[in-house]
Coordinates of C-alpha atoms in Angstrom, one line a residue:
Chain A
X230 CA 30.8 -21.4 13.6
X231 CA 28.2 -24.3 12.8
X232 CA 25.6 -22.8 15.2
X233 CA 25.9 -19.2 13.7
X234 CA 25.1 -20.6 10.3
X235 CA 22.3 -22.0 11.6
X236 CA 21.0 -18.9 13.0
X237 CA 21.5 -17.1 9.8
X238 CA 19.6 -19.8 8.1
X239 CA 16.9 -19.7 10.7
X240 CA 15.0 -16.4 10.3
X241 CA 12.7 -16.7 13.3
X242 CA 15.9 -17.5 15.4
X243 CA 17.9 -14.9 13.6
X244 CA 14.9 -12.0 14.5
X245 CA 14.9 -13.3 18.3
X246 CA 18.8 -13.2 18.7
X247 CA 18.4 -9.2 17.3
X248 CA 15.5 -8.8 19.7
X249 CA 17.8 -10.1 22.7
X250 CA 20.7 -8.1 21.4
X251 CA 18.6 -4.8 21.3
X252 CA 17.2 -5.4 24.6
X253 CA 20.9 -6.2 26.3
X254 CA 22.5 -3.0 25.0
X255 CA 19.5 -0.4 25.2
X256 CA 19.1 -2.1 28.9
X257 CA 22.5 -1.6 29.5
X258 CA 22.8 2.0 28.0
X259 CA 19.6 3.7 28.5
X260 CA 18.3 4.2 32.1
X261 CA 14.9 3.0 32.7
X262 CA 14.8 1.0 29.4
X263 CA 15.6 -2.5 31.1
X264 CA 12.9 -1.9 34.3
X265 CA 10.0 -4.8 34.6
X266 CA 7.6 -2.2 34.1
X267 CA 8.8 -0.7 30.7
X268 CA 9.4 -4.0 29.2
X269 CA 6.5 -5.1 30.1
X270 CA 4.7 -2.0 28.2
X271 CA 6.7 -3.1 25.2
X272 CA 5.2 -6.2 25.3
X273 CA 1.4 -4.9 25.9
X274 CA 2.3 -2.5 22.9
X275 CA 4.1 -5.5 20.8
X276 CA 0.8 -7.8 21.5
X277 CA -1.7 -5.5 19.6
X278 CA 0.8 -6.0 16.1
X279 CA 1.3 -9.4 17.6
X280 CA -2.3 -10.0 16.8
X281 CA -3.0 -8.0 14.0
X282 CA 0.5 -9.9 12.4
X283 CA -1.2 -13.2 13.0
X284 CA -4.0 -13.0 10.6
X285 CA -1.8 -11.0 8.1
X286 CA 1.1 -13.8 8.2
X287 CA -1.5 -16.4 7.6
X288 CA -2.3 -14.4 4.3
X289 CA 0.9 -13.7 3.6
X290 CA 1.7 -17.3 4.0
X291 CA -0.8 -18.0 1.1
X292 CA 0.6 -15.4 -1.2
X293 CA -2.0 -12.5 -0.5
X294 CA -2.0 -9.4 1.4
X295 CA -4.5 -7.4 3.9
X296 CA -4.3 -3.8 3.4
X297 CA -7.8 -3.4 5.1
X298 CA -6.6 -4.7 9.1
X299 CA -5.9 -1.0 10.0
X300 CA -9.7 -0.1 8.7
X301 CA -11.1 -3.2 10.6
X302 CA -9.5 -2.3 13.8
X303 CA -10.8 1.2 13.5
X304 CA -14.4 -0.3 13.0
X305 CA -14.0 -2.5 15.8
X306 CA -12.7 0.0 18.2
X307 CA -15.6 2.1 17.4
X308 CA -18.8 0.0 16.6
X309 CA -18.1 -2.0 19.9
X310 CA -19.2 0.8 22.1
X311 CA -22.0 1.8 20.3
X312 CA -23.1 -1.9 19.5
X313 CA -22.8 -3.6 23.1
X314 CA -26.3 -4.1 24.6
X315 CA -27.0 -1.9 28.0
X316 CA -29.0 -5.3 29.4
X317 CA -25.8 -7.4 28.8
X318 CA -23.3 -6.4 32.4
X319 CA -20.6 -9.0 31.3
X320 CA -20.2 -7.1 28.1
X321 CA -19.3 -10.5 26.2
X322 CA -22.3 -10.0 23.9
X323 CA -20.6 -7.0 22.3
X324 CA -17.2 -8.3 21.9
X325 CA -19.1 -11.4 20.1
X326 CA -20.8 -8.7 17.8
X327 CA -18.1 -6.8 17.4
X328 CA -15.9 -10.0 16.4
X329 CA -18.7 -11.2 14.0
X330 CA -18.6 -8.2 11.9
X331 CA -15.0 -8.0 11.9
X332 CA -14.8 -11.7 10.8
X333 CA -17.7 -10.5 8.4
X334 CA -15.5 -7.9 6.7
X335 CA -12.6 -10.3 6.4
X336 CA -15.1 -12.6 5.0
X337 CA -16.2 -10.4 2.3
X338 CA -12.7 -9.8 1.3
X339 CA -12.1 -13.1 0.8
X340 CA -15.4 -13.4 -1.3
X341 CA -13.8 -10.7 -3.5
X342 CA -10.8 -11.9 -4.0
X343 CA -12.2 -15.6 -4.4
X344 CA -15.3 -15.5 -6.5
X345 CA -14.6 -11.8 -8.0
X346 CA -11.3 -12.7 -8.7
X347 CA -10.3 -9.2 -7.8
X348 CA -6.3 -9.4 -6.7
X349 CA -6.2 -9.4 -2.7
X350 CA -4.2 -5.7 -2.8
X351 CA -7.0 -3.9 -4.8
X352 CA -10.0 -5.9 -2.9
X353 CA -8.5 -5.2 0.4
X354 CA -7.5 -1.3 -0.4
X355 CA -11.0 -0.9 -1.4
X356 CA -12.5 -2.2 1.6
X357 CA -10.4 0.0 3.7
X358 CA -11.5 3.0 1.6
X359 CA -15.3 2.0 2.0
X360 CA -14.8 1.3 5.4
X361 CA -13.2 4.8 5.9
X362 CA -16.1 6.2 4.4
X363 CA -18.6 4.0 6.3
X364 CA -17.1 4.9 9.7
X365 CA -17.4 8.5 9.2
X366 CA -21.3 8.0 8.6
X367 CA -21.5 5.6 11.5
X368 CA -19.4 7.6 14.0
X369 CA -19.5 11.2 12.5
X370 CA -16.0 11.9 13.3
X371 CA -16.0 12.0 17.0
X372 CA -14.4 9.7 19.4
X373 CA -16.6 7.1 21.4
X374 CA -15.8 6.3 24.7
X375 CA -15.7 2.6 26.2
X376 CA -17.9 1.2 29.0
X377 CA -18.2 -2.4 28.3
X378 CA -16.8 -4.0 31.1
X379 CA -15.1 -7.3 29.5
X380 CA -13.5 -4.7 27.0
X381 CA -12.0 -2.4 30.2
X382 CA -10.6 -5.8 31.9
X383 CA -9.0 -7.3 28.8
X384 CA -7.2 -3.5 28.5
X385 CA -6.3 -2.8 31.8
X386 CA -6.0 -6.1 34.0
X387 CA -2.8 -7.6 35.1
X388 CA -3.3 -11.2 36.4
X389 CA 0.1 -11.9 38.2
X390 CA 1.7 -8.7 37.1
X391 CA 1.2 -9.9 33.5
X392 CA -0.9 -7.6 31.2
X393 CA -3.9 -9.7 29.9
X394 CA -3.1 -8.1 26.4
X395 CA 0.2 -10.3 26.5
X396 CA -1.7 -13.2 27.8
X397 CA -4.2 -12.8 24.9
X398 CA -1.4 -12.8 22.8
X399 CA 0.0 -15.9 24.0
X400 CA -3.1 -17.9 23.5
X401 CA -3.6 -16.6 19.9
X402 CA 0.5 -17.2 19.2
X403 CA -0.3 -20.9 20.1
X404 CA -3.4 -21.3 18.5
X405 CA -1.9 -19.9 15.4
X406 CA 1.3 -21.8 15.3
X407 CA -0.7 -24.8 16.1
X408 CA -2.8 -24.1 12.9
X409 CA 0.3 -23.6 10.5
X410 CA 2.4 -26.2 11.8
X411 CA 0.3 -28.9 13.1
X412 CA -2.8 -28.9 11.2
X413 CA -3.9 -29.9 7.7
X414 CA -5.3 -26.6 6.8
X415 CA -1.7 -24.9 7.9
X416 CA -0.4 -27.1 5.2
X417 CA -2.8 -26.4 2.6
X418 CA -2.4 -22.6 3.4
X419 CA 1.5 -22.9 2.5
X420 CA 0.9 -25.4 -0.3
X421 CA -1.4 -22.2 -1.9
X422 CA 0.8 -20.1 -1.1
X423 CA 4.0 -22.0 -2.7
X424 CA 2.2 -23.0 -5.9
X425 CA -1.4 -22.1 -6.4
X426 CA -2.2 -23.9 -9.6
X427 CA -0.1 -27.4 -8.2
X428 CA -2.3 -26.8 -4.8
X429 CA -5.4 -26.7 -6.9
X430 CA -4.7 -30.0 -9.1
X431 CA -3.8 -31.3 -5.9
X432 CA -7.2 -31.2 -4.7
X433 CA -6.7 -28.0 -2.5
X434 CA -9.9 -25.9 -2.8
X435 CA -8.7 -22.0 -3.8
X436 CA -12.1 -20.5 -3.0
X437 CA -12.6 -22.3 0.3
X438 CA -9.3 -21.5 1.8
X439 CA -9.1 -18.2 0.7
X440 CA -12.3 -17.4 2.5
X441 CA -11.2 -19.1 5.7
X442 CA -8.0 -17.1 5.6
X443 CA -9.1 -13.6 4.9
X444 CA -12.1 -14.3 7.4
X445 CA -9.3 -15.0 10.3
X446 CA -7.4 -12.1 9.3
X447 CA -10.5 -9.8 10.0
X448 CA -11.3 -11.9 13.0
X449 CA -7.5 -11.3 14.3
X450 CA -7.8 -7.4 13.1
X451 CA -11.1 -6.9 15.4
X452 CA -9.5 -8.7 18.5
X453 CA -6.4 -6.4 18.3
X454 CA -9.3 -3.8 17.5
X455 CA -11.2 -4.7 21.0
X456 CA -7.7 -5.1 23.3
X457 CA -6.6 -1.4 21.7
X458 CA -9.9 -0.1 22.7
X459 CA -9.6 -1.4 26.1
X460 CA -5.9 0.0 26.6
X461 CA -6.9 3.4 24.9
X462 CA -10.6 3.6 26.6
X463 CA -11.4 5.9 23.5
X464 CA -12.3 4.8 19.8
X465 CA -11.8 7.3 16.9
X466 CA -11.3 7.6 13.4
X467 CA -7.7 6.5 12.3
X468 CA -7.0 4.6 15.8
X469 CA -6.0 1.4 13.4
X470 CA -3.9 3.1 10.6
X471 CA -0.7 2.6 12.3
X472 CA -0.9 -1.0 12.8
X473 CA -1.8 -1.7 9.0
X474 CA 2.3 -1.0 7.8
X475 CA 3.6 -2.0 11.2
X476 CA 1.5 -5.8 10.7
X477 CA 3.2 -6.3 7.4
X478 CA 6.6 -5.2 8.6
X479 CA 6.4 -7.3 11.5
X480 CA 5.8 -10.4 9.1
X481 CA 8.5 -9.4 6.8
X482 CA 11.0 -8.9 9.7
X483 CA 10.2 -12.6 10.7
X484 CA 11.8 -13.8 7.6
X485 CA 8.4 -14.8 6.0
X486 CA 8.4 -14.5 2.2
X487 CA 5.7 -11.7 1.1
X488 CA 5.6 -13.7 -1.8
X489 CA 4.2 -16.9 0.1
X490 CA 4.7 -20.3 0.8
X491 CA 7.3 -19.7 3.0
X492 CA 7.6 -18.6 7.0
X493 CA 6.3 -19.1 10.1
X494 CA 4.1 -17.2 12.8
X495 CA 7.5 -18.1 15.1
X496 CA 8.9 -15.2 13.2
X497 CA 6.6 -12.5 13.3
X498 CA 6.4 -12.5 17.1
X499 CA 10.0 -11.3 17.8
X500 CA 9.5 -9.1 14.5
X501 CA 6.7 -7.4 16.3
X502 CA 8.6 -6.9 19.3
X503 CA 11.4 -5.5 17.6
X504 CA 9.2 -2.8 15.9
X505 CA 7.8 -1.8 19.3
X506 CA 11.5 -1.6 20.3
X507 CA 12.7 0.4 17.3
X508 CA 9.7 3.0 17.9
X509 CA 10.6 3.0 21.8
X510 CA 14.2 4.1 21.2
X511 CA 13.2 6.2 18.5
X512 CA 11.0 8.2 21.3
X513 CA 13.8 8.3 23.7
X514 CA 16.1 10.3 21.5
X515 CA 14.4 13.6 21.6
X516 CA 14.2 14.2 18.0
X517 CA 11.5 15.7 15.7
X518 CA 8.7 14.4 14.1
X519 CA 10.8 14.4 10.3
X520 CA 14.0 13.0 12.2
X521 CA 11.8 10.2 13.8
X522 CA 10.2 9.3 10.6
X523 CA 13.4 9.3 8.8
X524 CA 15.0 7.2 11.5
X525 CA 12.1 4.3 11.6
X526 CA 12.3 3.9 7.8
X527 CA 16.0 3.4 8.0
X528 CA 15.8 1.0 10.7
X529 CA 13.2 -0.8 9.0
X530 CA 15.6 -1.2 6.0
X531 CA 18.4 -2.2 8.0
X532 CA 16.4 -5.0 9.8
X533 CA 15.4 -5.9 6.3
X534 CA 18.9 -6.2 5.0
X535 CA 19.6 -8.6 7.6
X536 CA 16.4 -10.9 8.2
X537 CA 14.3 -9.8 5.3
X538 CA 16.2 -11.0 2.3
X539 CA 14.3 -13.1 -0.2
X540 CA 16.2 -15.8 -1.8
X541 CA 18.4 -15.5 -4.8
X542 CA 16.9 -16.9 -7.4
Chain B
X247 CA 9.6 -2.1 -49.3
X248 CA 7.7 -5.6 -48.3
X249 CA 9.5 -5.7 -44.9
X250 CA 8.5 -2.3 -43.9
X251 CA 4.7 -3.0 -44.8
X252 CA 5.1 -6.4 -42.9
X253 CA 6.4 -5.2 -40.2
X254 CA 3.8 -2.2 -40.1
X255 CA 1.0 -5.2 -40.4
X256 CA 2.6 -6.9 -37.6
X257 CA 2.9 -3.5 -35.3
X258 CA -0.8 -3.1 -36.0
X259 CA -2.1 -6.6 -35.1
X260 CA -0.2 -6.2 -32.2
X261 CA -1.5 -2.9 -31.1
X262 CA -5.4 -4.2 -31.9
X263 CA -4.5 -6.9 -29.5
X264 CA -3.1 -4.6 -26.8
X265 CA -6.4 -2.3 -27.1
X266 CA -8.9 -5.4 -27.3
X267 CA -9.2 -5.6 -23.7
X268 CA -9.2 -2.0 -22.9
X269 CA -12.6 -1.3 -25.5
X270 CA -14.8 -1.5 -22.3
X271 CA -12.7 0.8 -20.6
X272 CA -12.5 3.4 -23.2
X273 CA -16.5 3.0 -23.6
X274 CA -16.9 3.9 -20.0
X275 CA -14.1 6.5 -19.8
X276 CA -16.1 8.1 -23.1
X277 CA -19.5 8.0 -21.2
X278 CA -18.4 9.4 -18.1
X279 CA -17.1 12.5 -20.5
X280 CA -20.1 12.9 -22.0
X281 CA -22.0 13.2 -18.9
X282 CA -19.6 15.1 -17.4
X283 CA -20.1 17.6 -19.9
X284 CA -23.8 17.5 -20.1
X285 CA -23.9 18.2 -16.5
X286 CA -21.2 20.9 -16.5
X287 CA -20.9 22.5 -20.3
X288 CA -18.1 24.9 -18.9
X289 CA -15.8 21.9 -19.5
X290 CA -15.8 22.9 -23.2
X291 CA -14.5 26.2 -23.1
X292 CA -10.9 27.0 -22.9
X293 CA -10.4 27.9 -19.3
X294 CA -13.1 24.8 -18.3
X295 CA -11.1 22.3 -20.4
X296 CA -7.8 23.7 -18.3
X297 CA -9.2 23.6 -14.8
X298 CA -10.0 19.7 -16.3
X299 CA -6.8 18.9 -17.2
X300 CA -5.4 20.5 -14.3
X301 CA -7.2 18.3 -11.6
X302 CA -6.2 15.3 -13.8
X303 CA -2.4 16.2 -14.8
X304 CA -0.9 15.4 -11.3
X305 CA -3.1 12.2 -11.1
X306 CA -1.7 11.0 -14.5
X307 CA 2.0 11.4 -13.4
X308 CA 1.6 9.4 -10.8
X309 CA -0.4 6.6 -12.8
X310 CA 2.0 6.7 -15.1
X311 CA 4.6 6.5 -12.0
X312 CA 3.3 3.7 -10.6
X313 CA 2.1 1.7 -14.0
X314 CA 5.8 1.7 -15.1
X315 CA 7.1 -0.1 -11.9
X316 CA 4.2 -2.6 -12.1
X317 CA 5.0 -3.3 -15.9
X318 CA 8.1 -4.3 -14.5
X319 CA 6.8 -6.7 -12.0
X320 CA 7.3 -3.7 -8.6
X321 CA 4.9 -1.9 -7.1
X322 CA 5.8 1.5 -5.1
X323 CA 4.3 2.5 -1.9
X324 CA 6.4 5.8 -1.8
X325 CA 4.3 8.0 -4.8
X326 CA 2.5 10.2 -2.0
X327 CA 5.6 11.0 0.0
X328 CA 7.5 11.6 -3.5
X329 CA 4.7 13.8 -4.3
X330 CA 5.1 15.8 -1.0
X331 CA 8.8 15.9 -1.4
X332 CA 8.7 17.5 -4.6
X333 CA 6.3 20.1 -3.8
X334 CA 8.2 20.7 -0.6
X335 CA 11.4 21.2 -2.8
X336 CA 9.8 23.3 -5.6
X337 CA 8.3 25.6 -2.6
X338 CA 12.0 25.8 -0.7
X339 CA 14.3 26.1 -3.4
X340 CA 12.5 28.5 -6.2
X341 CA 13.5 31.7 -4.1
X342 CA 16.9 30.7 -3.8
X343 CA 20.0 32.2 -5.9
X344 CA 19.1 29.9 -9.1
X345 CA 15.2 30.9 -9.2
X346 CA 12.7 28.7 -11.1
X347 CA 15.2 26.7 -13.3
X348 CA 17.0 25.7 -10.3
X349 CA 14.0 24.7 -8.2
X350 CA 12.7 22.5 -11.2
X351 CA 16.6 21.1 -11.8
X352 CA 16.4 20.5 -8.0
X353 CA 13.2 18.7 -8.1
X354 CA 13.8 16.5 -11.2
X355 CA 17.2 15.5 -9.6
X356 CA 15.8 14.5 -6.2
X357 CA 13.3 12.2 -8.0
X358 CA 15.2 10.6 -10.4
X359 CA 18.0 10.2 -7.3
X360 CA 15.6 8.7 -4.5
X361 CA 13.8 6.4 -7.5
X362 CA 17.4 5.1 -8.5
X363 CA 18.4 4.3 -4.8
X364 CA 15.1 2.6 -4.4
X365 CA 15.8 0.9 -7.3
X366 CA 19.3 -0.5 -6.5
X367 CA 18.0 -1.5 -3.4
X368 CA 15.1 -3.8 -4.8
X369 CA 17.4 -5.2 -7.7
X370 CA 20.9 -5.6 -6.1
X371 CA 19.9 -6.4 -2.3
X372 CA 17.1 -8.5 -3.3
X373 CA 14.7 -7.2 -1.1
X374 CA 11.0 -7.1 -1.9
X375 CA 9.7 -3.8 -3.7
X376 CA 6.6 -3.3 -1.3
X377 CA 8.8 -3.2 1.8
X378 CA 11.7 -1.4 0.7
X379 CA 9.1 1.5 -0.8
X380 CA 7.0 1.2 2.4
X381 CA 10.3 1.9 4.3
X382 CA 11.6 4.5 2.0
X383 CA 8.1 6.2 2.5
X384 CA 8.8 6.9 5.9
X385 CA 12.2 8.3 5.1
X386 CA 11.1 10.4 2.3
X387 CA 8.3 11.8 4.4
X388 CA 10.6 12.7 7.2
X389 CA 13.0 14.6 5.0
X390 CA 10.0 16.4 3.5
X391 CA 8.7 17.3 7.1
X392 CA 12.4 18.5 8.1
X393 CA 12.7 20.5 4.9
X394 CA 9.2 22.5 5.4
X395 CA 7.8 21.7 9.1
X396 CA 4.5 23.4 8.4
X397 CA 2.9 24.2 4.6
X398 CA 4.4 27.3 3.3
X399 CA 7.4 28.2 1.4
X400 CA 7.0 30.0 -1.9
X401 CA 6.0 29.7 -5.7
X402 CA 6.2 32.4 -8.3
X403 CA 2.8 33.5 -9.1
X404 CA 3.9 33.8 -12.7
X405 CA 4.6 30.2 -12.5
X406 CA 1.4 28.9 -10.8
X407 CA -0.3 31.2 -13.6
X408 CA 1.6 29.5 -16.3
X409 CA 0.8 25.4 -14.9
X410 CA -2.3 25.9 -13.4
X411 CA -3.7 29.2 -15.2
X412 CA -6.5 29.6 -17.9
X413 CA -4.6 27.8 -20.4
X414 CA -4.5 24.3 -21.1
X415 CA -0.4 24.2 -20.6
X416 CA -0.8 21.1 -18.1
X417 CA -2.7 19.4 -21.2
X418 CA 0.4 20.1 -23.4
X419 CA 2.9 18.9 -21.0
X420 CA 0.8 15.4 -20.8
X421 CA 1.1 15.0 -24.3
X422 CA 4.8 15.7 -23.9
X423 CA 5.3 13.4 -21.3
X424 CA 3.2 10.6 -23.2
X425 CA 5.2 11.0 -26.5
X426 CA 8.1 10.8 -24.4
X427 CA 7.2 7.7 -23.3
X428 CA 6.2 6.3 -26.3
X429 CA 9.6 7.3 -27.8
X430 CA 11.3 5.3 -24.7
X431 CA 9.3 2.3 -25.2
X432 CA 11.0 2.5 -28.7
X433 CA 14.5 2.2 -27.5
X434 CA 15.7 -1.3 -26.1
X435 CA 16.1 -0.4 -22.7
X436 CA 12.4 0.8 -22.7
X437 CA 11.2 -2.3 -23.9
X438 CA 13.5 -4.3 -21.8
X439 CA 11.3 -2.8 -18.6
X440 CA 8.6 -4.7 -20.4
X441 CA 10.3 -7.4 -21.0
X442 CA 11.9 -7.9 -17.6
X443 CA 8.4 -7.8 -15.7
X444 CA 6.5 -10.3 -18.3
X445 CA 9.4 -12.9 -17.9
X446 CA 12.6 -11.9 -15.9
X447 CA 14.4 -15.4 -16.7
X448 CA 13.8 -15.1 -20.5
X449 CA 14.8 -11.3 -20.8
X450 CA 17.7 -12.1 -19.0
X451 CA 18.7 -14.8 -21.2
X452 CA 17.8 -12.4 -24.7
X453 CA 20.6 -9.8 -23.3
X454 CA 18.1 -7.5 -21.6
X455 CA 20.2 -6.0 -18.4
X456 CA 17.4 -6.9 -16.0
X457 CA 18.5 -5.2 -13.1
X458 CA 19.6 -1.8 -14.9
X459 CA 15.9 -1.8 -16.4
X460 CA 14.7 -2.2 -12.6
X461 CA 16.8 0.5 -11.5
X462 CA 15.9 2.6 -14.5
X463 CA 12.1 1.8 -14.1
X464 CA 12.4 3.1 -10.5
X465 CA 14.2 6.1 -11.0
X466 CA 11.7 7.5 -13.9
X467 CA 9.0 6.2 -11.7
X468 CA 10.9 8.9 -9.1
X469 CA 11.2 11.5 -11.3
X470 CA 7.4 11.4 -12.5
X471 CA 6.3 11.6 -8.8
X472 CA 8.3 14.9 -8.1
X473 CA 7.4 16.1 -10.9
X474 CA 3.9 16.0 -9.9
X475 CA 4.8 17.3 -6.7
X476 CA 6.0 20.5 -8.4
X477 CA 2.9 21.0 -10.5
X478 CA 0.8 20.1 -6.9
X479 CA 3.1 23.1 -5.3
X480 CA 2.3 25.4 -8.5
X481 CA -1.4 24.7 -8.3
X482 CA -1.3 25.3 -4.5
X483 CA 0.9 28.1 -4.8
X484 CA 2.9 26.6 -1.7
X485 CA 4.6 23.8 -0.5
X486 CA 3.0 21.1 2.0
X487 CA 4.7 18.2 3.4
X488 CA 2.0 15.8 3.5
X489 CA 0.3 17.1 0.3
X490 CA 1.0 13.6 -1.9
X491 CA -0.5 11.4 0.8
X492 CA -4.1 10.5 -1.0
X493 CA -1.6 9.9 -4.3
X494 CA -0.3 6.6 -3.3
X495 CA -3.5 4.2 -3.4
X496 CA -4.9 6.6 -6.0
X497 CA -2.1 5.7 -8.3
X498 CA -2.5 1.9 -7.8
X499 CA -6.3 2.5 -8.3
X500 CA -5.8 4.0 -11.6
X501 CA -3.3 1.8 -12.6
X502 CA -5.6 -1.1 -12.0
X503 CA -8.6 0.4 -13.4
X504 CA -6.4 0.7 -16.2
X505 CA -5.9 -3.1 -16.8
X506 CA -2.1 -3.1 -15.7
X507 CA -1.5 -6.4 -13.5
X508 CA 0.8 -7.0 -10.6
X509 CA 2.9 -9.6 -11.7
X510 CA 4.4 -7.5 -14.6
X511 CA 4.4 -7.3 -18.4
X512 CA 0.5 -7.4 -18.1
X513 CA -1.1 -3.9 -19.3
X514 CA -0.5 -0.7 -21.4
X515 CA 0.3 2.9 -20.5
X516 CA -3.0 4.1 -22.4
X517 CA -4.8 1.9 -20.4
X518 CA -3.1 3.2 -17.2
X519 CA -3.8 7.2 -18.4
X520 CA -7.5 6.0 -19.3
X521 CA -7.8 4.6 -15.9
X522 CA -6.5 7.6 -14.0
X523 CA -9.0 9.7 -16.5
X524 CA -12.1 8.0 -15.3
X525 CA -10.7 8.3 -11.3
X526 CA -10.5 11.4 -11.8
X527 CA -13.7 12.4 -13.5
X528 CA -15.6 10.2 -10.9
X529 CA -14.0 12.1 -8.1
X530 CA -15.0 15.5 -10.4
X531 CA -18.5 14.5 -10.8
X532 CA -18.8 13.4 -7.4
X533 CA -17.5 16.8 -5.9
X534 CA -19.5 19.1 -8.3
X535 CA -22.7 16.7 -7.4
X536 CA -21.9 17.7 -3.9
X537 CA -21.4 14.3 -2.9
X538 CA -19.8 14.6 0.6
X539 CA -16.3 13.3 1.0
X540 CA -17.5 10.0 2.8
X541 CA -19.8 9.1 -0.1
X542 CA -16.8 9.8 -2.5
X543 CA -14.8 7.2 -0.3
X544 CA -17.8 4.5 -0.5
X545 CA -18.1 4.8 -4.2
X546 CA -14.6 4.6 -5.1
X547 CA -14.0 1.7 -3.1
X548 CA -17.3 0.0 -4.9
X549 CA -16.1 1.3 -8.1
X550 CA -12.4 0.3 -8.0
X551 CA -13.7 -3.4 -7.1
X552 CA -16.1 -3.4 -9.9
X553 CA -13.9 -2.1 -12.3
X554 CA -11.6 -5.2 -11.3
X555 CA -14.0 -7.6 -11.1
X556 CA -16.4 -7.0 -14.1
X557 CA -13.7 -7.9 -16.8
X558 CA -12.7 -11.0 -14.7
X559 CA -16.2 -12.0 -14.6
X560 CA -17.3 -11.8 -18.2
X561 CA -14.0 -13.5 -19.0
X562 CA -14.9 -16.7 -17.0
X563 CA -18.6 -16.5 -18.2
X564 CA -17.2 -16.2 -21.5
X565 CA -15.1 -19.3 -20.9
X566 CA -17.8 -21.6 -19.5
X567 CA -20.1 -21.0 -22.6

């Protein structure tokens, strides 16, 4: 009894249990769901959401939100093939450049929020609108095919049968978890999210941490963009759009408060897997786009009722 | 007598204070309108004015729908889908047995009901509004897609001509809506929406039914968004299950341009309306000057950030001196 109670008080664990239950039930009832290949594919898809949501989690923990992650993914996926230099056989220079651009965009978001005092939701929204326009100018609306070897390796290689995207996600998870829970800077993020005024009066620099956080969010979105590009082998306008809402949903399903100050990336990880599984289950049921959309929305609401509730005040 | 004049004086003082932050916005809107009239003198004729206000009307309605919630301390990401659903329901019900009145009632009732349900979930289950409306937007989009999988349906010609013809009916309707809002603000519940947004605990202790105010705010917001959809359907002459998509972000942008804050209780409806007018004029000017849609996106992004940043910078600059 006590064990059940403690699970309900621990959102990350609760979300993990939910994922396990869904996988168990779906694996027993749906033929092919429990196959190793299928589960691996789900994890591969979840890795992209998980990596975007890493940045989103950090920003949300601080009490902000980043609505530009979708646009940043698209920017990276389209620019990377265009800026990868031909003289570089490994393709790493292109990746570094693309990540630098993504981080730069995030940094601009942070600068707008910190120096211009624009609310993050507006700053990142405006940035997304701005990038959307810029992209059509740069790419002209057509899809670009990637030939960068490092990107293709990241998207397609499977060392020891595990997709390299999932390995990348493991690394990102370890780094982000350490950042939040084992380093002073993580404590500062949480402090700002819980009470910005108290944090500032205790000597935490709002400006500096805001800049760092949004730059990190841009960096992770860029990383996810490279992974998506590697998996699809093509970048096109709109490739990143689905990841904006799913990244936020993953954070909230993981039990982090959308108001900041409370939560952990450990919840976002099962949150991302849960979202991908839900989408996969909906695709299995052969329904029209309308019904699929309804089911997705209803399931998010239902999952929220279980794990995403704000504490009563 | 003296009580009346002193309350009149207080009313004037409060209104002056609420207008103060909007002075700059009024100037910018006036400047843009003059620029617009100089560039396109056609706006000064009845037909031109009608067309201009028809482009503005749905944006004004959804901005009110968004501002209403932001004043109450919430936000909604379901505006666009609600507009689409309103358009779809209008286009599918108006050829039914109950005709146009039945269609209008169906649209209004759907908007109110969906809004009330979302509001009840947010208020009673204590889920964050941004996520509930996000999930709601998927459900509403789904319903719209099922009702009308591809653009079509039917809107009677006379209705299209009446709402979106060469008469300023849309502008008159907007005036009516604004007057209704003014009257609603004078009721305890209307004021309660503001109060609950500014200080929920204080409002609760003063006897404001905070949760009911929230549900009413969501319901009215849904009503306004669905009616905007009805108008859009009349404008285009048919229903389209995804026509409302841009309205979600534009409604937030216009409300923020108009000085409505995210934390509730900060801002005014007149500011939000001005914000929507500014956004509408900007989009119109760029469209007529032949800007490609791309440049519109870029300019819109820059202008929104500028409009929010400049007053903030001015404030901190003044504070430093």
